[in-house]
N, CA, C and O of each residue as an XYZ file, in Angstrom:
852
protein
N      11.140     -4.596      4.125
C       9.936     -5.403      4.309
C      10.303     -6.885      4.456
O       9.859     -7.551      5.391
N      11.111     -7.387      3.530
C      11.505     -8.801      3.590
C      12.287     -9.112      4.867
O      12.161    -10.201      5.427
N      13.093     -8.153      5.323
C      13.864     -8.365      6.545
C      12.946     -8.602      7.739
O      13.259     -9.404      8.619
N      11.819     -7.907      7.766
C      10.856     -8.073      8.854
C      10.189     -9.443      8.756
O      10.079    -10.160      9.750
N       9.746     -9.798      7.555
C       9.022    -11.051      7.365
C       9.897    -12.268      7.633
O       9.411    -13.280      8.139
N      11.165    -12.182      7.303
C      12.049    -13.352      7.416
C      12.385    -13.723      8.855
O      12.825    -14.846      9.101
N      12.193    -12.812      9.820
C      12.529    -13.143     11.208
C      11.346    -13.762     11.947
O      11.495    -14.201     13.087
N      10.185    -13.803     11.323
C       9.001    -14.356     11.976
C       9.059    -15.885     12.017
O       9.645    -16.521     11.141
N       8.444    -16.456     13.043
C       8.418    -17.898     13.253
C       7.098    -18.494     12.722
O       6.125    -17.764     12.534
N       7.064    -19.814     12.481
C       5.840    -20.449     11.984
C       4.629    -20.228     12.898
O       3.489    -20.223     12.434
N       4.882    -20.047     14.192
C       3.773    -19.846     15.130
C       3.255    -18.417     15.144
O       2.220    -18.144     15.752
N       3.950    -17.506     14.491
C       3.539    -16.100     14.471
C       2.384    -15.880     13.497
O       2.166    -16.670     12.579
N       1.654    -14.795     13.715
C       0.518    -14.443     12.871
C       0.709    -13.061     12.272
O       1.041    -12.107     12.975
N       0.495    -12.963     10.962
C       0.590    -11.694     10.248
C      -0.792    -11.310      9.733
O      -1.481    -12.124      9.117
N      -1.189    -10.077      9.985
C      -2.426     -9.531      9.437
C      -2.072     -8.637      8.252
O      -1.416     -7.608      8.412
N      -2.513     -9.042      7.063
C      -2.309     -8.260      5.845
C      -3.570     -7.442      5.630
O      -4.561     -7.934      5.090
N      -3.521     -6.181      6.061
C      -4.712     -5.337      6.125
C      -4.891     -4.581      4.811
O      -4.030     -3.802      4.404
N      -6.034     -4.828      4.152
C      -6.232     -4.288      2.816
C      -5.398     -5.090      1.833
O      -4.668     -4.528      1.016
N      -5.513     -6.411      1.920
C      -4.567     -7.320      1.267
C      -4.686     -7.377     -0.247
O      -3.686     -7.611     -0.927
N      -5.909     -7.165     -0.809
C      -6.071     -7.384     -2.238
C      -5.684     -8.816     -2.564
O      -6.109     -9.733     -1.861
N      -4.892     -9.039     -3.609
C      -4.436    -10.400     -3.926
C      -3.266    -10.838     -3.052
O      -2.784    -11.963     -3.182
N      -2.803     -9.954     -2.158
C      -1.658    -10.270     -1.294
C      -0.613     -9.178     -1.385
O      -0.171     -8.838     -2.482
N      -0.209     -8.622     -0.253
C       0.770     -7.536     -0.250
C       2.199     -8.035     -0.363
O       3.123     -7.249     -0.573
N       2.384     -9.350     -0.224
C       3.689     -9.973     -0.390
C       3.465    -11.410     -0.848
O       2.326    -11.875     -0.906
N       4.545    -12.109     -1.171
C       4.444    -13.483     -1.680
C       4.204    -14.441     -0.514
O       5.135    -14.792      0.210
N       2.956    -14.859     -0.340
C       2.591    -15.725      0.783
C       3.326    -17.065      0.741
O       3.567    -17.666      1.788
N       3.681    -17.532     -0.439
C       4.283    -18.852     -0.572
C       5.702    -18.917     -0.012
O       6.217    -20.012      0.214
N       6.336    -17.790      0.213
C       7.732    -17.776      0.647
C       7.902    -17.996      2.144
O       9.015    -18.229      2.613
N       6.797    -17.923      2.903
C       6.915    -17.912      4.358
C       6.057    -18.998      4.991
O       5.136    -19.528      4.370
N       6.383    -19.318      6.248
C       5.695    -20.420      6.924
C       4.789    -19.965      8.061
O       4.127    -20.797      8.681
N       4.741    -18.667      8.351
C       3.888    -18.185      9.438
C       2.423    -18.134      9.016
O       2.091    -18.261      7.838
N       1.551    -17.943     10.017
C       0.124    -17.835      9.776
C      -0.206    -16.457      9.182
O       0.359    -15.443      9.592
N      -1.119    -16.437      8.223
C      -1.478    -15.185      7.550
C      -2.987    -15.009      7.566
O      -3.741    -15.927      7.243
N      -3.413    -13.808      7.949
C      -4.817    -13.426      7.823
C      -4.869    -12.274      6.819
O      -4.396    -11.172      7.095
N      -5.451    -12.547      5.654
C      -5.635    -11.510      4.642
C      -7.008    -10.895      4.797
O      -8.017    -11.599      4.753
N      -7.052     -9.581      4.978
C      -8.333     -8.921      5.241
C      -8.560     -7.799      4.237
O      -7.680     -6.972      3.997
N      -9.752     -7.788      3.658
C     -10.105     -6.752      2.688
C     -11.616     -6.710      2.576
O     -12.307     -7.668      2.922
N     -12.118     -5.590      2.088
C     -13.558     -5.470      1.876
C     -13.970     -6.184      0.589
O     -15.101     -6.653      0.467
N     -13.043     -6.264     -0.370
C     -13.314     -6.932     -1.642
C     -12.264     -8.029     -1.843
O     -11.069     -7.745     -1.923
N     -12.713     -9.263     -1.924
C     -11.818    -10.406     -2.096
C     -12.244    -11.194     -3.328
O     -13.345    -11.744     -3.371
N     -11.374    -11.247     -4.323
C     -11.656    -11.992     -5.547
C     -11.152    -13.421     -5.367
O      -9.941    -13.631     -5.295
N     -12.039    -14.407     -5.291
C     -11.615    -15.794     -5.059
C     -10.579    -16.286     -6.059
O      -9.744    -17.123     -5.717
N     -10.617    -15.781     -7.292
C      -9.695    -16.248     -8.326
C      -8.253    -15.815     -8.040
O      -7.309    -16.446     -8.517
N      -8.084    -14.743     -7.264
C      -6.738    -14.240     -7.037
C      -6.164    -14.566     -5.679
O      -5.077    -14.097     -5.343
N      -6.879    -15.371     -4.876
C      -6.438    -15.653     -3.512
C      -5.496    -16.844     -3.458
O      -5.637    -17.799     -4.222
N      -4.532    -16.777     -2.545
C      -3.558    -17.853     -2.368
C      -4.229    -19.018     -1.640
O      -4.883    -18.818     -0.616
N      -4.070    -20.214     -2.159
C      -4.757    -21.385     -1.613
C      -3.847    -22.153     -0.653
O      -2.916    -22.837     -1.079
N      -4.126    -22.031      0.642
C      -3.445    -22.811      1.683
C      -4.308    -22.696      2.936
O      -4.066    -21.854      3.801
N      -5.318    -23.559      3.015
C      -6.326    -23.454      4.064
C      -5.757    -23.642      5.466
O      -6.353    -23.174      6.436
N      -4.621    -24.315      5.592
C      -4.036    -24.549      6.914
C      -3.268    -23.341      7.438
O      -3.089    -23.196      8.647
N      -2.816    -22.480      6.541
C      -1.925    -21.398      6.958
C      -2.421    -20.001      6.592
O      -2.087    -19.026      7.265
N      -3.209    -19.905      5.536
C      -3.675    -18.603      5.052
C      -5.189    -18.531      5.159
O      -5.902    -19.392      4.642
N      -5.667    -17.507      5.829
C      -7.102    -17.340      6.046
C      -7.497    -15.931      5.593
O      -6.745    -14.974      5.777
N      -8.678    -15.822      5.005
C      -9.148    -14.534      4.496
C     -10.405    -14.101      5.251
O     -11.270    -14.908      5.588
N     -10.466    -12.792      5.500
C     -11.603    -12.211      6.211
C     -12.096    -11.012      5.409
O     -11.321    -10.125      5.053
N     -13.389    -11.001      5.134
C     -13.995     -9.855      4.459
C     -14.564     -8.918      5.524
O     -15.527     -9.259      6.210
N     -13.964     -7.742      5.654
C     -14.389     -6.844      6.729
C     -13.894     -5.428      6.485
O     -12.905     -5.211      5.784
N     -14.598     -4.471      7.075
C     -14.120     -3.094      7.112
C     -12.894     -3.016      8.015
O     -12.799     -3.747      9.001
N     -11.955     -2.131      7.682
C     -10.725     -2.011      8.458
C     -10.956     -1.360      9.822
O     -10.132     -1.489     10.727
N     -12.085     -0.660      9.962
C     -12.368      0.018     11.233
C     -12.823     -0.939     12.324
O     -12.848     -0.576     13.500
N     -13.186     -2.169     11.937
C     -13.628     -3.177     12.901
C     -12.923     -4.485     12.564
O     -13.446     -5.279     11.781
N     -11.760     -4.720     13.133
C     -10.979     -5.918     12.815
C     -11.477     -7.083     13.664
O     -11.371     -7.034     14.890
N     -12.020     -8.130     13.041
C     -12.632     -9.241     13.799
C     -11.602    -10.255     14.297
O     -11.712    -11.448     14.015
N     -10.606     -9.777     15.036
C      -9.584    -10.635     15.621
C      -9.443    -10.313     17.104
O      -9.792     -9.219     17.548
N      -8.925    -11.281     17.868
C      -8.800    -11.097     19.306
C      -7.710    -10.083     19.652
O      -6.749     -9.901     18.905
N      -7.880     -9.441     20.780
C      -6.912     -8.474     21.272
C      -5.545     -9.131     21.492
O      -5.444    -10.190     22.112
N      -4.497     -8.482     20.971
C      -3.143     -8.969     21.162
C      -2.807    -10.248     20.432
O      -1.867    -10.945     20.814
N      -3.564    -10.581     19.373
C      -3.397    -11.879     18.712
C      -2.499    -11.841     17.480
O      -2.261    -12.879     16.863
N      -1.996    -10.665     17.110
C      -1.237    -10.512     15.868
C       0.190    -10.068     16.164
O       0.410     -9.173     16.980
N       1.153    -10.693     15.503
C       2.568    -10.370     15.716
C       3.084     -9.308     14.742
O       4.026     -8.580     15.053
N       2.472     -9.225     13.580
C       2.839     -8.202     12.603
C       1.594     -7.757     11.860
O       0.864     -8.582     11.310
N       1.351     -6.464     11.842
C       0.277     -5.898     11.020
C       0.925     -5.246      9.809
O       1.799     -4.387      9.931
N       0.478     -5.672      8.649
C       1.022     -5.213      7.380
C      -0.014     -4.323      6.726
O      -1.076     -4.804      6.331
N       0.268     -3.039      6.602
C      -0.673     -2.081      6.023
C       0.033     -1.425      4.839
O       0.543     -0.310      4.942
N       0.052     -2.133      3.722
C       0.894     -1.787      2.586
C       0.084     -1.090      1.497
O      -0.714     -1.734      0.815
N       0.278      0.228      1.324
C      -0.439      1.004      0.316
C      -1.956      0.889      0.494
O      -2.692      0.787     -0.488
N      -2.414      0.906      1.728
C      -3.852      0.749      1.965
C      -4.445      1.822      2.879
O      -5.632      2.129      2.768
N      -3.655      2.392      3.768
C      -4.208      3.335      4.745
C      -4.804      4.573      4.079
O      -5.733      5.181      4.611
N      -4.275      4.943      2.925
C      -4.807      6.105      2.211
C      -6.202      5.848      1.657
O      -6.886      6.782      1.238
N      -6.630      4.572      1.652
C      -7.949      4.202      1.117
C      -9.021      4.078      2.200
O     -10.197      3.914      1.876
N      -8.647      4.153      3.465
C      -9.598      3.905      4.557
C     -10.202      5.216      5.050
O      -9.483      6.030      5.630
N     -11.512      5.452      4.838
C     -12.130      6.695      5.305
C     -11.971      6.896      6.811
O     -11.722      8.013      7.264
N     -12.113      5.826      7.585
C     -11.975      5.927      9.034
C     -10.607      5.462      9.496
O     -10.510      4.602     10.371
N      -9.550      6.017      8.922
C      -8.210      5.486      9.200
C      -7.805      5.654     10.655
O      -7.015      4.858     11.164
N      -8.325      6.669     11.338
C      -7.973      6.849     12.751
C      -8.534      5.706     13.588
O      -7.862      5.196     14.484
N      -9.759      5.310     13.293
C     -10.348      4.153     13.971
C      -9.577      2.887     13.621
O      -9.381      2.018     14.471
N      -9.136      2.783     12.360
C      -8.329      1.632     11.941
C      -7.050      1.551     12.748
O      -6.668      0.465     13.183
N      -6.378      2.673     12.960
C      -5.151      2.681     13.749
C      -5.416      2.220     15.180
O      -4.615      1.483     15.754
N      -6.532      2.650     15.755
C      -6.887      2.214     17.104
C      -7.089      0.706     17.144
O      -6.648      0.045     18.084
N      -7.753      0.159     16.133
C      -7.984     -1.282     16.045
C      -6.671     -2.036     15.855
O      -6.487     -3.112     16.425
N      -5.768     -1.486     15.068
C      -4.453     -2.113     14.898
C      -3.750     -2.209     16.238
O      -3.175     -3.244     16.574
N      -3.795     -1.128     17.003
C      -3.179     -1.149     18.324
C      -3.796     -2.191     19.239
O      -3.105     -2.757     20.087
N      -5.087     -2.452     19.079
C      -5.776     -3.439     19.919
C      -5.336     -4.855     19.586
O      -5.035     -5.634     20.491
N      -5.293     -5.209     18.287
C      -5.007     -6.592     17.908
C      -3.516     -6.912     17.935
O      -3.140     -8.084     17.959
N      -2.666     -5.895     17.930
C      -1.219     -6.121     17.896
C      -0.722     -6.581     19.263
O      -1.111     -6.019     20.287
N       0.133     -7.596     19.282
C       0.700     -8.088     20.534
C       1.645     -7.044     21.119
O       2.121     -6.177     20.386
N       1.933     -7.105     22.435
C       2.803     -6.098     23.065
C       4.175     -5.972     22.402
O       4.761     -4.889     22.396
N       4.690     -7.066     21.846
C       5.996     -7.034     21.170
C       5.838     -7.021     19.649
O       6.795     -7.263     18.914
N       4.631     -6.739     19.194
C       4.356     -6.812     17.763
C       4.944     -5.656     16.975
O       5.381     -4.648     17.532
N       4.942     -5.835     15.654
C       5.507     -4.854     14.727
C       4.426     -4.390     13.757
O       3.594     -5.182     13.314
N       4.449     -3.114     13.437
C       3.515     -2.529     12.482
C       4.304     -1.960     11.309
O       5.218     -1.157     11.494
N       3.939     -2.386     10.097
C       4.568     -1.860      8.881
C       3.515     -1.131      8.071
O       2.482     -1.705      7.727
N       3.774      0.140      7.762
C       2.849      0.955      6.981
C       3.605      1.583      5.816
O       4.708      2.097      5.999
N       3.019      1.546      4.617
C       3.520      2.350      3.510
C       2.366      3.205      2.996
O       1.250      2.718      2.813
N       2.653      4.487      2.766
C       1.635      5.422      2.271
C       2.281      6.390      1.291
O       3.486      6.630      1.353
N       1.475      6.949      0.380
C       1.999      7.996     -0.493
C       2.040      9.336      0.236
O       1.257      9.582      1.154
N       2.954     10.188     -0.182
C       2.923     11.587      0.233
C       1.725     12.209     -0.480
O       1.738     12.370     -1.700
N       0.708     12.550      0.270
C      -0.531     13.042     -0.322
C      -0.409     14.372     -1.022
O      -1.361     14.813     -1.666
N       0.740     15.031     -0.915
C       0.938     16.344     -1.527
C       2.070     16.316     -2.555
O       2.584     17.362     -2.951
N       2.452     15.117     -2.982
C       3.549     14.954     -3.935
C       3.043     15.076     -5.367
O       1.842     14.999     -5.625
N       3.981     15.268     -6.293
C       3.647     15.270     -7.718
C       3.059     13.922     -8.127
O       2.088     13.858     -8.880
N       3.662     12.846     -7.619
C       3.222     11.498     -7.950
C       1.754     11.290     -7.583
O       0.963     10.850     -8.417
N       1.390     11.604     -6.348
C       0.020     11.356     -5.908
C      -0.952     12.318     -6.574
O      -2.091     11.946     -6.856
N      -0.523     13.546     -6.830
C      -1.368     14.508     -7.532
C      -1.683     14.019     -8.939
O      -2.828     14.103     -9.384
N      -0.675     13.507     -9.642
C      -0.879     12.979    -10.993
C      -1.794     11.761    -10.961
O      -2.691     11.632    -11.794
N      -1.566     10.864     -9.992
C      -2.409      9.668     -9.868
C      -3.861     10.052     -9.634
O      -4.759      9.524    -10.291
N      -4.096     10.964     -8.704
C      -5.474     11.380     -8.398
C      -6.139     12.029     -9.607
O      -7.332     11.834     -9.840
N      -5.369     12.802    -10.379
C      -5.917     13.482    -11.554
C      -6.343     12.476    -12.621
O      -7.437     12.585    -13.175
N      -5.487     11.501    -12.911
C      -5.773     10.540    -13.971
C      -6.882      9.574    -13.561
O      -7.733      9.220    -14.378
N      -6.875      9.148    -12.295
C      -7.804      8.099    -11.857
C      -8.983      8.638    -11.041
O      -9.598      7.902    -10.269
N      -9.289      9.915    -11.217
C     -10.431     10.522    -10.506
C     -10.376     10.246     -9.005
O     -11.378      9.879     -8.391
N      -9.212     10.426     -8.437
C      -9.004     10.191     -7.011
C      -8.376      8.836     -6.735
O      -7.572      8.698     -5.813
N      -8.737      7.838     -7.525
C      -8.149      6.511     -7.385
C      -8.404      5.864     -6.039
O      -7.671      4.959     -5.639
N      -9.435      6.314     -5.331
C      -9.736      5.744     -4.026
C      -8.883      6.295     -2.896
O      -9.007      5.851     -1.755
N      -8.016      7.260     -3.200
C      -7.191      7.872     -2.153
C      -8.025      8.944     -1.431
O      -8.149     10.072     -1.906
N      -8.578      8.577     -0.301
C      -9.457      9.492      0.432
C      -8.721     10.251      1.528
O      -9.285     11.155      2.143
N      -7.460      9.887      1.777
C      -6.652     10.563      2.790
C      -5.369     11.100      2.160
O      -4.783     10.463      1.285
N      -4.943     12.271      2.610
C      -3.675     12.858      2.192
C      -2.781     12.983      3.423
O      -3.107     13.693      4.375
N      -1.655     12.287      3.387
C      -0.785     12.232      4.562
C       0.487     13.040      4.372
O       1.031     13.145      3.272
N       0.939     13.605      5.480
C       2.292     14.130      5.606
C       3.020     13.249      6.613
O       2.420     12.781      7.581
N       4.306     13.025      6.387
C       5.048     12.016      7.148
C       5.008     12.248      8.654
O       4.605     11.358      9.402
N       5.415     13.419      9.104
C       5.545     13.650     10.539
C       4.202     13.589     11.254
O       4.094     13.037     12.349
N       3.181     14.161     10.626
C       1.860     14.153     11.249
C       1.318     12.731     11.359
O       0.755     12.360     12.389
N       1.487     11.929     10.296
C       0.999     10.557     10.330
C       1.778      9.730     11.348
O       1.187      8.939     12.083
N       3.102      9.905     11.397
C       3.917      9.152     12.352
C       3.453      9.415     13.776
O       3.400      8.497     14.594
N       3.117     10.661     14.075
C       2.639     11.006     15.413
C       1.288     10.351     15.694
O       1.060      9.843     16.791
N       0.398     10.363     14.711
C      -0.923      9.738     14.887
C      -0.800      8.235     15.075
O      -1.491      7.654     15.911
N       0.078      7.601     14.300
C       0.259      6.154     14.415
C       0.741      5.790     15.811
O       0.200      4.875     16.432
N       1.747      6.491     16.310
C       2.276      6.200     17.649
C       1.221      6.423     18.723
O       1.086      5.621     19.647
N       0.480      7.510     18.595
C      -0.529      7.844     19.609
C      -1.656      6.828     19.643
O      -2.100      6.438     20.723
N      -2.129      6.389     18.479
C      -3.320      5.544     18.427
C      -3.017      4.054     18.525
O      -3.892      3.278     18.909
N      -1.799      3.634     18.186
C      -1.460      2.214     18.241
C      -0.599      1.856     19.442
O      -0.491      0.683     19.798
N       0.014      2.853     20.068
C       0.909      2.574     21.178
C       2.261      2.053     20.739
O       3.021      1.529     21.554
N       2.574      2.191     19.443
C       3.861      1.738     18.922
C       4.864      2.884     18.913
O       4.496      4.053     19.025
N       6.130      2.528     18.779
C       7.211      3.504     18.707
C       7.864      3.424     17.330
O       8.206      2.338     16.863
N       8.033      4.558     16.694
C       8.666      4.587     15.372
C      10.137      4.207     15.494
O      10.889      4.846     16.230
N      10.547      3.158     14.766
C      11.941      2.719     14.843
C      12.677      2.914     13.521
O      13.908      2.917     13.492
N      11.931      3.078     12.422
C      12.599      3.275     11.142
C      11.640      3.893     10.140
O      10.445      3.598     10.144
N      12.179      4.759      9.276
C      11.413      5.331      8.176
C      12.217      5.207      6.896
O      13.415      5.487      6.880
N      11.560      4.786      5.820
C      12.200      4.666      4.515
C      11.492      5.574      3.524
O      10.264      5.654      3.512
N      12.262      6.250      2.699
C      11.689      7.037      1.606
C      11.463      6.106      0.421
O      12.339      5.313      0.074
N      10.305      6.201     -0.190
C       9.950      5.367     -1.332
C       9.795      6.244     -2.572
O       9.142      7.287     -2.523
N      10.390      5.822     -3.673
C      10.364      6.617     -4.892
C       9.480      5.975     -5.946
O       9.367      4.752     -6.022
N       8.862      6.811     -6.752
C       7.874      6.336     -7.710
C       8.524      5.792     -8.969
O       9.574      6.260     -9.409
N       7.869      4.790     -9.534
C       8.219      4.314    -10.870
C       7.119      4.674    -11.855
O       7.201      4.356    -13.041
N       6.057      5.363    -11.334
C       4.905      5.768    -12.143
C       4.315      4.574    -12.904
O       3.917      4.690    -14.064
N       4.270      3.430    -12.222
C       3.801      2.197    -12.868
C       2.314      2.248    -13.212
O       1.851      1.481    -14.056
N       1.569      3.134    -12.575
C       0.138      3.222    -12.872
C      -0.113      3.806    -14.266
O      -1.254      3.821    -14.730
N       0.932      4.285    -14.935
C       0.790      4.805    -16.287
C       0.913      3.707    -17.354
O       0.734      3.970    -18.543
N       1.218      2.480    -16.923
C       1.366      1.377    -17.862
C       0.032      1.037    -18.531
O      -1.038      1.333    -17.999
N       0.118      0.412    -19.699
C      -1.090     -0.035    -20.393
C      -1.778     -1.099    -19.543
O      -1.146     -2.094    -19.187
N      -3.044     -0.918    -19.210
C      -3.727     -1.897    -18.348
C      -4.109     -3.159    -19.098
O      -4.312     -3.139    -20.312
N      -4.203     -4.252    -18.364
C      -4.737     -5.483    -18.931
C      -6.267     -5.343    -19.039
O      -6.844     -4.465    -18.397
N      -6.920     -6.179    -19.824
C      -8.392     -6.107    -19.907
C      -9.049     -6.256    -18.535
O     -10.072     -5.626    -18.267
N      -8.462     -7.095    -17.656
C      -9.019     -7.284    -16.312
C      -8.894     -6.011    -15.489
O      -9.815     -5.650    -14.755
N      -7.756     -5.326    -15.608
C      -7.548     -4.074    -14.877
C      -8.442     -2.967    -15.410
O      -8.961     -2.157    -14.641
N      -8.622     -2.932    -16.716
C      -9.387     -1.859    -17.352
C     -10.835     -1.828    -16.881
O     -11.460     -0.767    -16.852
N     -11.361     -2.970    -16.518
C     -12.747     -3.040    -16.034
C     -12.959     -2.126    -14.828
O     -14.040     -1.566    -14.645
N     -11.927     -1.983    -14.017
C     -12.049     -1.210    -12.782
C     -11.566      0.235    -12.937
O     -11.583      0.993    -11.967
N     -11.139      0.624    -14.129
C     -10.631      1.980    -14.352
C     -11.785      2.969    -14.498
O     -12.804      2.633    -15.103
N     -11.648      4.176    -13.958
C     -12.637      5.225    -14.228
C     -12.492      5.715    -15.665
O     -11.481      5.440    -16.311
N     -13.476      6.428    -16.164
C     -13.440      6.903    -17.549
C     -12.226      7.782    -17.805
O     -11.680      7.782    -18.908
N     -11.802      8.529    -16.795
C     -10.678      9.445    -16.976
C      -9.359      8.727    -17.238
O      -8.401      9.344    -17.704
N      -9.298      7.419    -16.942
C      -8.046      6.672    -17.109
C      -8.116      5.640    -18.229
O      -7.124      4.970    -18.512
N      -9.270      5.506    -18.864
C      -9.428      4.466    -19.885
C      -8.531      4.695    -21.097
O      -8.195      3.747    -21.807
N      -8.141      5.947    -21.338
C      -7.295      6.244    -22.495
C      -5.927      5.570    -22.408
O      -5.251      5.422    -23.426
N      -5.509      5.158    -21.209
C      -4.221      4.484    -21.067
C      -4.166      3.193    -21.886
O      -3.093      2.771    -22.320
N      -5.325      2.570    -22.093
C      -5.384      1.315    -22.856
C      -5.225      1.550    -24.353
O      -4.951      0.609    -25.098
N      -5.393      2.796    -24.806
C      -5.337      3.093    -26.233
C      -3.981      3.622    -26.679
O      -3.766      3.844    -27.870
N      -3.069      3.825    -25.741
C      -1.752      4.354    -26.087
C      -0.895      3.230    -26.673
O      -0.816      2.156    -26.076
N      -0.259      3.443    -27.810
C       0.632      2.417    -28.373
C       1.734      2.047    -27.384
O       2.205      2.891    -26.621
N       2.138      0.782    -27.406
C       3.082      0.288    -26.400
C       4.390      1.075    -26.382
O       4.890      1.419    -25.311
N       4.937      1.359    -27.537
C       6.195      2.101    -27.582
C       6.038      3.502    -26.999
O       6.907      3.982    -26.271
N       4.925      4.150    -27.322
C       4.681      5.491    -26.804
C       4.469      5.449    -25.295
O       4.919      6.341    -24.576
N       3.782      4.411    -24.816
C       3.558      4.261    -23.375
C       4.887      4.094    -22.640
O       5.122      4.729    -21.613
N       5.753      3.232    -23.178
C       7.062      3.017    -22.567
C       7.878      4.305    -22.555
O       8.530      4.626    -21.562
N       7.836      5.045    -23.672
C       8.568      6.305    -23.780
C       8.033      7.320    -22.775
O       8.807      8.050    -22.156
N       6.706      7.370    -22.611
C       6.084      8.313    -21.691
C       6.513      8.033    -20.256
O       6.911      8.947    -19.534
N       6.432      6.780    -19.845
C       6.794      6.414    -18.476
C       8.281      6.682    -18.214
O       8.654      7.217    -17.169
N       9.118      6.301    -19.177
C      10.554      6.537    -19.033
C      10.854      8.028    -18.933
O      11.692      8.443    -18.133
N      10.172      8.831    -19.744
C      10.399     10.281    -19.749
C       9.992     10.919    -18.430
O      10.700     11.781    -17.910
N       8.849     10.497    -17.884
C       8.398     11.050    -16.604
C       9.384     10.697    -15.496
O       9.700     11.537    -14.653
N       9.870      9.459    -15.497
C      10.853      9.046    -14.495
C      12.142      9.850    -14.610
O      12.658     10.347    -13.608
N      12.667      9.981    -15.836
C      13.904     10.718    -16.036
C      13.743     12.196    -15.686
O      14.615     12.785    -15.047
N      12.630     12.790    -16.102
C      12.402     14.215    -15.859
C      12.331     14.528    -14.366
O      12.976     15.464    -13.893
N      11.542     13.741    -13.620
C      11.399     14.034    -12.192
C      12.719     13.842    -11.446
O      13.024     14.591    -10.518
N      13.491     12.852    -11.846
C      14.769     12.635    -11.166
C      15.797     13.702    -11.521
O      16.623     14.071    -10.685
N      15.753     14.198    -12.751
C      16.642     15.300    -13.134
C      16.276     16.572    -12.384
O      17.152     17.295    -11.910
N      14.977     16.843    -12.279
C      14.522     18.021    -11.542
C      14.960     17.942    -10.085
O      15.422     18.930     -9.514
N      14.814     16.763     -9.487
C      15.219     16.580     -8.095
C      16.721     16.805     -7.920
O      17.157     17.420     -6.946
N      17.499     16.303     -8.868
C      18.950     16.437     -8.775
C      19.391     17.887     -8.917
O      20.304     18.335     -8.224
N      18.743     18.613     -9.810
C      19.126     20.002    -10.070
C      18.613     20.948     -8.983
O      19.334     21.835     -8.527
N      17.357     20.746     -8.575
C      16.714     21.682     -7.644
C      16.692     21.191     -6.198
O      16.346     21.945     -5.288
N      17.066     19.913     -5.986
C      16.991     19.361     -4.625
C      15.562     19.175     -4.171
O      15.271     19.248     -2.977
N      14.668     18.934     -5.114
C      13.246     18.763     -4.800
C      12.920     17.296     -4.586
O      13.809     16.445     -4.564
N      11.608     17.005     -4.427
C      11.148     15.635     -4.183
C      10.063     15.232     -5.176
O       9.115     14.537     -4.810
N      10.196     15.661     -6.423
C       9.138     15.371     -7.395
C       9.036     13.890     -7.747
O       8.003     13.445     -8.248
N      10.102     13.116     -7.489
C      10.055     11.679     -7.765
C       9.690     10.861     -6.533
O       9.653      9.632     -6.590
N       9.420     11.534     -5.424
C       9.066     10.833     -4.184
C       7.667     10.250     -4.284
O       6.729     10.945     -4.673
N       7.521      8.975     -3.935
C       6.197      8.368     -3.797
C       5.640      8.605     -2.398
O       4.538      9.130     -2.239
N       6.398      8.220     -1.403
C       5.932      8.354     -0.014
C       6.938      7.724      0.915
O       8.147      7.866      0.732
N       6.422      7.009      1.938
C       7.310      6.479      2.966
C       6.851      5.102      3.437
O       5.679      4.743      3.326
N       7.801      4.349      3.963
C       7.513      3.133      4.692
C       7.925      3.310      6.137
O       7.767      2.390      6.941
């Protein structure tokens, strides 16, 4: 990810789609950034009116000109978009002919995503992706060519004790995470990480796989 961002020029434009508080450290780079999300918390937004701009919008209708973006960043967000196929078409429209698209998604059929969905009552994951099928859809709908794929492994960080601010947004099924003693929480997360990696090593499975970039 950093390798892609570091080659961009100050005149280039990056669209951070489903940005939340920011999918990367905006302060490290000099290019133009458009952060787009349906929910934008003013308290968590990066302040640089000359270089960073925020847009509140659905991902299925990107309010930017055709071919105006040099990099579209879709980091852990495509699984949350009900109309993701329309979103991919829109990405293809706004992306410049030489532009780059970066997507990270969970394996929708992995142990990691199954556990996340169980604890967080779905956690907003409305799409379940398989790598090859999604790669084909992305190429078809955006007009891009797949040049690299990375396997991403889970740290099960969503099992950590939430802050009071995070807990406000938790479903009832996940509120118990705030009541677990810190030592027990650390032990639980460490045990899940060690267990899944041992299983993978012994059986050649992918229980510790998060997804792909």
